[in-house]
Tab-separated table of C-alpha atoms and ligand atoms in Angstrom:
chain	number	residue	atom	x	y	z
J	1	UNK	CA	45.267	62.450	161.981
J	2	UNK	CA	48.357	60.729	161.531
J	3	UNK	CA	49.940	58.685	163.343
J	4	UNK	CA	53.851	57.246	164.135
J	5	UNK	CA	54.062	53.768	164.090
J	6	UNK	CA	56.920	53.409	167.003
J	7	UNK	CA	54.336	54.849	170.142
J	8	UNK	CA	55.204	58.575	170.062
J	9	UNK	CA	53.025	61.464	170.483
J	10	UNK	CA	50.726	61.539	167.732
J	11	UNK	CA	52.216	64.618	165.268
J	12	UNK	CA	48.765	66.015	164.686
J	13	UNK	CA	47.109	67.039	161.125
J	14	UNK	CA	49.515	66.092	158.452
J	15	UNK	CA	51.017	68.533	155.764
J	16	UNK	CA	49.498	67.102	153.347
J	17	UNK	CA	46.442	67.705	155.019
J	18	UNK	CA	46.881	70.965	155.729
J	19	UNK	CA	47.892	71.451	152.517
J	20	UNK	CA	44.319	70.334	151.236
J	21	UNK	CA	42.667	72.140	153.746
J	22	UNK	CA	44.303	74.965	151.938
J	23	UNK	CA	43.395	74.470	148.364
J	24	UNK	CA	39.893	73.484	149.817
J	25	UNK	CA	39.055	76.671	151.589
J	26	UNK	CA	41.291	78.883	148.408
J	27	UNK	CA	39.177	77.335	145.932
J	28	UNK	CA	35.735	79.086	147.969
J	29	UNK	CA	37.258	82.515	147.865
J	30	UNK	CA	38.922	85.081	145.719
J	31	UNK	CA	41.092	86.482	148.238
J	32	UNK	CA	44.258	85.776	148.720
J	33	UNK	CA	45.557	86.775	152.070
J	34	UNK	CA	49.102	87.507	153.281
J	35	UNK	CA	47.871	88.712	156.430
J	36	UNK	CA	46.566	86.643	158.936
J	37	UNK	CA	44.647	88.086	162.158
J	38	UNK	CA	43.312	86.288	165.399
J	39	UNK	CA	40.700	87.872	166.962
J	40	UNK	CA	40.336	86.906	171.277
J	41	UNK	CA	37.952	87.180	173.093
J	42	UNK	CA	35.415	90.126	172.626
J	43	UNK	CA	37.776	91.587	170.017
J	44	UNK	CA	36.131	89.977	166.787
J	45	UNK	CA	34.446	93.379	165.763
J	46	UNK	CA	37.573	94.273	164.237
J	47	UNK	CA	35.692	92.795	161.424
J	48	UNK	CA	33.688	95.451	160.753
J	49	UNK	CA	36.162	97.549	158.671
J	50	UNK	CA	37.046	94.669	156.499
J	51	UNK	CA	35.713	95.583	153.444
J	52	UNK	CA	35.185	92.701	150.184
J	53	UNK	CA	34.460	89.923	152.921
J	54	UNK	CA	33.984	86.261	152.149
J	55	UNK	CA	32.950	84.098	154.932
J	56	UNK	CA	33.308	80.700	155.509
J	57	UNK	CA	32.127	79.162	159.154
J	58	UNK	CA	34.130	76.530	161.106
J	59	UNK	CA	32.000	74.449	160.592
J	60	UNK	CA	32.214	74.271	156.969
J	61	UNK	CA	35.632	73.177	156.672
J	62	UNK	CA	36.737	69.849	157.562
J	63	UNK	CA	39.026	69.281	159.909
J	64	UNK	CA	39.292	72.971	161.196
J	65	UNK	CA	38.546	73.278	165.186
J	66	UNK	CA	35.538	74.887	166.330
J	67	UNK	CA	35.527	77.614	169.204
J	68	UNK	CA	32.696	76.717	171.681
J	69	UNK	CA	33.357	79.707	173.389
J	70	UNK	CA	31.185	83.220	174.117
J	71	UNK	CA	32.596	85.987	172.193
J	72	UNK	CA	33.625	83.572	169.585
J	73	UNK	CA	31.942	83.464	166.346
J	74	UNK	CA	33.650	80.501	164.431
J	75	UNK	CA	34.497	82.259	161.359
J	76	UNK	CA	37.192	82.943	158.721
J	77	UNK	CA	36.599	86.103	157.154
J	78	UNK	CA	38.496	86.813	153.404
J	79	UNK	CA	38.814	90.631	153.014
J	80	UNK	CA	40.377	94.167	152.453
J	81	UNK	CA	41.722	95.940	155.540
J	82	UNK	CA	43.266	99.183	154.910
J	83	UNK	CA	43.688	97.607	151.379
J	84	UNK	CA	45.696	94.877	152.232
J	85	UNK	CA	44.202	91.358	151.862
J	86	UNK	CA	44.046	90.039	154.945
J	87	UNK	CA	42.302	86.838	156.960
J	88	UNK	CA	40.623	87.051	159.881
J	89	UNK	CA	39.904	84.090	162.387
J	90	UNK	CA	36.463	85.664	164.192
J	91	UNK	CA	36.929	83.415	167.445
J	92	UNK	CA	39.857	81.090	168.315
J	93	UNK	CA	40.109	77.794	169.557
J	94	UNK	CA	41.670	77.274	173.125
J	95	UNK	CA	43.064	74.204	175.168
J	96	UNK	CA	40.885	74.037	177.645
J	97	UNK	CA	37.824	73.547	175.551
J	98	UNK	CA	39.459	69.968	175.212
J	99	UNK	CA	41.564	70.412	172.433
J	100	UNK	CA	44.887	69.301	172.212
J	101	UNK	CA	47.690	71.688	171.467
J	102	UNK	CA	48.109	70.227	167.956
J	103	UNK	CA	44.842	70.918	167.121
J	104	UNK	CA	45.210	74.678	167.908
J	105	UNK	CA	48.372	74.569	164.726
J	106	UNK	CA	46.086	73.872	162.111
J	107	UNK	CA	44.391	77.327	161.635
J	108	UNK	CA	47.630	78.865	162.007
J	109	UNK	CA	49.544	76.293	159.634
J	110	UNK	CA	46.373	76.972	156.951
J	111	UNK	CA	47.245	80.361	156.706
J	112	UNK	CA	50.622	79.813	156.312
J	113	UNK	CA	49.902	77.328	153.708
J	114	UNK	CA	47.274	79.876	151.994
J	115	UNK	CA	49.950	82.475	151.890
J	116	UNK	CA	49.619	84.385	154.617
J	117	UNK	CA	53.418	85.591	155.747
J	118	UNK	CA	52.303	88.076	159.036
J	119	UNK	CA	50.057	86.789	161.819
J	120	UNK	CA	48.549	89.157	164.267
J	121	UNK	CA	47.237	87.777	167.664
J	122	UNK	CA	44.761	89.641	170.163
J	123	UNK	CA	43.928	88.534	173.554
J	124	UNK	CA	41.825	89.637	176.254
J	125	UNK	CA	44.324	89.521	179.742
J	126	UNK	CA	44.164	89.837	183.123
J	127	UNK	CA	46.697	92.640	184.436
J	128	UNK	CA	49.036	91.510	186.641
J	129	UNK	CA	51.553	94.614	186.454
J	130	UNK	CA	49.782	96.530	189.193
J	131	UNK	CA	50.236	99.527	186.981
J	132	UNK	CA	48.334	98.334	184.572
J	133	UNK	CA	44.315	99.418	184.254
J	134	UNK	CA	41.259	97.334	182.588
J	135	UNK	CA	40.838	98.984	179.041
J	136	UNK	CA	44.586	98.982	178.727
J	137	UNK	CA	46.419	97.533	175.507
J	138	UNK	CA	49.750	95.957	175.467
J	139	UNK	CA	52.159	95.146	172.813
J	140	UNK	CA	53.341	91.738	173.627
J	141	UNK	CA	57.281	92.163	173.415
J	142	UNK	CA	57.592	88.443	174.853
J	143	UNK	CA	55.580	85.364	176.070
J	144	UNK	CA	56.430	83.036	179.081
J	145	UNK	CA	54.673	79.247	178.037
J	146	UNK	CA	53.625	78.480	181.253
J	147	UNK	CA	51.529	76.060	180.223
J	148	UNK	CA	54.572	74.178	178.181
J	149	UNK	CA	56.180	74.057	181.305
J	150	UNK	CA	53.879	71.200	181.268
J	151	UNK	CA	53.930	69.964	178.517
J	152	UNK	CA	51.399	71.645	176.971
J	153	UNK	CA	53.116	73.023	173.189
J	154	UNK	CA	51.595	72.814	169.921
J	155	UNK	CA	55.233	71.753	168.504
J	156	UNK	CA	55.817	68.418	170.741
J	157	UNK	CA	55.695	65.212	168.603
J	158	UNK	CA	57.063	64.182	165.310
J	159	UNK	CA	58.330	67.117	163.461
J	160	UNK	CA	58.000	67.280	160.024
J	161	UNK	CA	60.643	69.832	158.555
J	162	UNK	CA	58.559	70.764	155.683
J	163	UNK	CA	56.480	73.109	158.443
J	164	UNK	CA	59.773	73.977	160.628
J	165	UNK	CA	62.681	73.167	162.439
J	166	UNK	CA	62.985	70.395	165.120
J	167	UNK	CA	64.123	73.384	167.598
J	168	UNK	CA	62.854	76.747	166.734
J	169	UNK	CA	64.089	79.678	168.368
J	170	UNK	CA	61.690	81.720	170.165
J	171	UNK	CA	64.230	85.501	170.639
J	172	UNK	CA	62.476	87.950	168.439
J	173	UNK	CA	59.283	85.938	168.539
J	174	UNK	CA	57.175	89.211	168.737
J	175	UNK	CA	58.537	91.106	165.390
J	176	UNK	CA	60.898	94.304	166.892
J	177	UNK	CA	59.900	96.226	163.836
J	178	UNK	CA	56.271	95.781	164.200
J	179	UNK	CA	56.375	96.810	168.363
J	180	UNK	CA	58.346	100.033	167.061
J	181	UNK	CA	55.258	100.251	164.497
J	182	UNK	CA	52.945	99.605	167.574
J	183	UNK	CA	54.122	102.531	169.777
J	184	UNK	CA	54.472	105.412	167.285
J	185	UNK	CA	50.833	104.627	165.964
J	186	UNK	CA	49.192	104.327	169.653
J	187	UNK	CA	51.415	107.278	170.180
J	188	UNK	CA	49.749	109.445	167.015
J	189	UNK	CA	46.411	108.306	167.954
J	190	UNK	CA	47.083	110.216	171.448
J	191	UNK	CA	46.101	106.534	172.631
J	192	UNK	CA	49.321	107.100	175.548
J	193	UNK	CA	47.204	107.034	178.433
J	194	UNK	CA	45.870	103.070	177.949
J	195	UNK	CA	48.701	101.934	175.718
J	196	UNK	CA	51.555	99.104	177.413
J	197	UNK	CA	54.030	96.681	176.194
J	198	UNK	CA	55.121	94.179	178.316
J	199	UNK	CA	55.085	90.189	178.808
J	200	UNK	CA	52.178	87.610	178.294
J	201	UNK	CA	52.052	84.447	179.869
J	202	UNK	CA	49.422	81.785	179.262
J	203	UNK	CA	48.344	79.081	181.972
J	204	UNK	CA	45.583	76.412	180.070
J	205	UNK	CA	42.577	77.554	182.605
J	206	UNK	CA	39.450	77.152	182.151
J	207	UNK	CA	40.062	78.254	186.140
J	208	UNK	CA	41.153	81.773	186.924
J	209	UNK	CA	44.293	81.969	188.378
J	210	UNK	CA	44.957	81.980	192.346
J	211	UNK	CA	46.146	85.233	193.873
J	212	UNK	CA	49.307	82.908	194.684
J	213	UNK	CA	49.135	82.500	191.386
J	214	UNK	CA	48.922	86.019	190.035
J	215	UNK	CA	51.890	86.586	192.387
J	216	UNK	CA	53.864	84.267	191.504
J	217	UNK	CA	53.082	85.288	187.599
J	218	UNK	CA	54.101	88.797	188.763
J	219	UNK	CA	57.120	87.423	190.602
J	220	UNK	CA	58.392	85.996	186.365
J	221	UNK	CA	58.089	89.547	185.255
J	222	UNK	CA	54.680	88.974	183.740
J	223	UNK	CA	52.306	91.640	183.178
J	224	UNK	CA	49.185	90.122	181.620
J	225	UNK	CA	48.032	86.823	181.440
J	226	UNK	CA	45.307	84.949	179.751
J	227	UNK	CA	44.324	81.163	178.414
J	228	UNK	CA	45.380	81.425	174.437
J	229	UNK	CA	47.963	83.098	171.928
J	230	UNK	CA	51.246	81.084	172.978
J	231	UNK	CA	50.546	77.963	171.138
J	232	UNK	CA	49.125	79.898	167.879
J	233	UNK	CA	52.427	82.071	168.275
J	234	UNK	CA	54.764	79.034	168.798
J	235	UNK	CA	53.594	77.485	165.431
J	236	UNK	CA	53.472	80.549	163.521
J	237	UNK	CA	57.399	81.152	164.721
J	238	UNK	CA	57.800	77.397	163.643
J	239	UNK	CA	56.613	78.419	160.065
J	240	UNK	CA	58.358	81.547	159.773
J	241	UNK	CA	55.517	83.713	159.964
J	242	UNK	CA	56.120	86.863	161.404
J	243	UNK	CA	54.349	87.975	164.495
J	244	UNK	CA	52.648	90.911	166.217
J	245	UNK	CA	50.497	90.469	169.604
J	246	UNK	CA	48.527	92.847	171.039
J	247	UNK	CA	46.330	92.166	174.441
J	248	UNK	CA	43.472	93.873	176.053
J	249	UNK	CA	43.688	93.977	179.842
J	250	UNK	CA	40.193	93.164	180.700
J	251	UNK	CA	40.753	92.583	184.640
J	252	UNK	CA	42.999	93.438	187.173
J	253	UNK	CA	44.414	90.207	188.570
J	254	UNK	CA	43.314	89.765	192.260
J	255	UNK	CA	46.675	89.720	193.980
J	256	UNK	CA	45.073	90.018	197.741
J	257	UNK	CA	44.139	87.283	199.717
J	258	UNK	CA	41.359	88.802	201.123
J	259	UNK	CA	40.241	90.584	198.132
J	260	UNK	CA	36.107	90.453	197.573
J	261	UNK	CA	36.643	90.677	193.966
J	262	UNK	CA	36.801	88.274	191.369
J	263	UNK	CA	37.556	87.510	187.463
J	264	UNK	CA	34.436	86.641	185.600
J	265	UNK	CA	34.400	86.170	181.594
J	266	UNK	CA	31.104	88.832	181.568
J	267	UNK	CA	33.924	91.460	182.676
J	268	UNK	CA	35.772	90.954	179.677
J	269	UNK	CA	33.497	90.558	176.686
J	270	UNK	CA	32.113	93.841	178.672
J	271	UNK	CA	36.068	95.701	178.119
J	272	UNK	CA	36.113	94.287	174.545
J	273	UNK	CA	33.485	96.297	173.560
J	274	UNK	CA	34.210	99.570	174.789
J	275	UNK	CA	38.040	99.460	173.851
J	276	UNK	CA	36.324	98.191	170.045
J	277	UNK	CA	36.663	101.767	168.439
J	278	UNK	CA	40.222	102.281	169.516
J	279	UNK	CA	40.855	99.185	168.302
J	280	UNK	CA	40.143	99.115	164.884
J	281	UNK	CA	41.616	102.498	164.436
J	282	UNK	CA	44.472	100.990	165.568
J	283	UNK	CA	44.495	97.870	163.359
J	284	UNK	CA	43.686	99.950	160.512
J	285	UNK	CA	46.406	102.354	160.432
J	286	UNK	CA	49.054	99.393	161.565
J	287	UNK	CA	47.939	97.083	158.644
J	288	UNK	CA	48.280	100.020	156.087
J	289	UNK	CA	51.856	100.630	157.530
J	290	UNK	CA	53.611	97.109	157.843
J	291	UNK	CA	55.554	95.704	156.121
J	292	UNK	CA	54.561	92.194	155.063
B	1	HPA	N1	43.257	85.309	183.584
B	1	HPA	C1	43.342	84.473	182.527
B	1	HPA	N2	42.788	84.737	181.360
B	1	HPA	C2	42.140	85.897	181.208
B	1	HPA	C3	42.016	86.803	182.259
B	1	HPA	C4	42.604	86.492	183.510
B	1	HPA	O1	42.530	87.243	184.485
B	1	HPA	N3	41.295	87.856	181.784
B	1	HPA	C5	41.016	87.581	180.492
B	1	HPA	N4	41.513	86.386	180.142
């Protein structure tokens, strides 16, 4: 960790750290990925149709941040998908298991430094577009940072231009090309019926939102909302990676007040696994289509 030497927010891991985090984990594997994906919560089985795969736990690197969360396996898996090389994070590491936002940049600033130019990010979300239904999946067109309203943002302290720019714009975060990509597939696939694209907004949790909450979420123009993906997304814009976010609405947002029912984490490991198939059929035919 480095640190300034005038009292300012500590910038987090340092390039040059990164940058032998890097080499270190390179030199264990032969691939050589320019595709990076994030898997949420209950959506690491995309793993299964990566062919060639090289694994390397968490825990094995130094330095890299370990998910202490169930439905998170902790592991970086090298591979084929569709015949691209790609790398897959199997579990992701979230704010409110204690880690600062800073933390949460170093997987995504590895990847960039181990070539990777596209990151994909899944999430499981709660639907708060009442049209929306659990088993749904939504193309993320945009994000709203609720929880950098604040304060919380992977990209506050000392910025060191070698990653990005002091101010980084944030239009076209979620890649127009790929969305386009998005619908025609989920289209062919006759997936119409459970496919969305709409806004994602992340609050820190661990605590399920309020239904004044959820209201006031809806209110923004959100549609789905969940704990993760905006500070991974924010650094990977930083870096110039391009992005493409998908979410998994695994609950319906309880927008009553008198409402019996309730989120529960269960519930959505539960909606991971049925929606897995569709998933990965998905995945598979976007990776063999994009463009890198
Ligand atoms: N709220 C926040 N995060 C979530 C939810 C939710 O309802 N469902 C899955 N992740």
């Amino acid at each position: 960790m480095s640190e300034s030497n005038n009292n300012r927010t500590q910038t987090g891991t340092s390039y040059e750290e990164i940058q032998s985090l890097a080499n270190g984990i390179l030199s264990k594997v032969k691939g050589r990925p320019n595709i990076g994906i994030i898997c949420g919560s209950g959506l690491g089985k995309l793993v299964d149709v990566v062919t060639d795969q090289e694994i390397i736990p968490y825990k094995d690197i130094p330095g890299f941040p370990i998910s202490t969360v169930p439905g998170h396996e902790g592991k970086l898996v090298f591979g084929k998908l569709s015949g691209k090389s790609v790398v897959l994070m199997q579990g992701r590491v979230h704010c409110y298991e204690g880690y600062p936002p800073q933390k949460i940049a170093v997987p995504v600033r590895t990847m960039k430094m181990m070539g990777v130019k596209t990151l994909i990010v899944t999430n499981a979300a709660g639907g708060i577009n009442r049209d929306f239904k659990v088993g749904d999946l939504m193309i993320i067109k945009d994000h709203v940072n609720l929880a950098g309203f604040a304060g919380v943002n992977p990209l506050v302290g000392l910025n060191d231009e070698r990653f990005g720019p002091r101010f980084p714009a944030m239009s076209n975060c979620y890649d127009l090309k790929y969305r386009q990509l998005a619908r025609s597939i989920l289209k062919e696939l006759n997936y119409q019926d459970f496919m969305r694209e709409g806004v994602y907004s992340m609050m820190v949790g661990p605590a399920f939102e309020t239904v004044t909450e959820c209201k006031l979420l809806s209110i923004l123009g959100v549609d789905a909302t969940g704990m993760s993906t905006v500070p991974e997304v924010l650094v990977a814009r930083h870096c110039g990676l391009k992005v493409f976010g998908m979410s998994l609405i695994t609950n319906e947002c309880v927008m009553e007040y008198d409402s019996e029912q309730f989120a529960n984490h269960e519930e959505v490991l539960e909606t991971g696994k049925k929606r897995s198939e569709n998933v990965k059929n998905f995945f598979s035919i976007f990776i063999e289509k994009i463009e890198v």
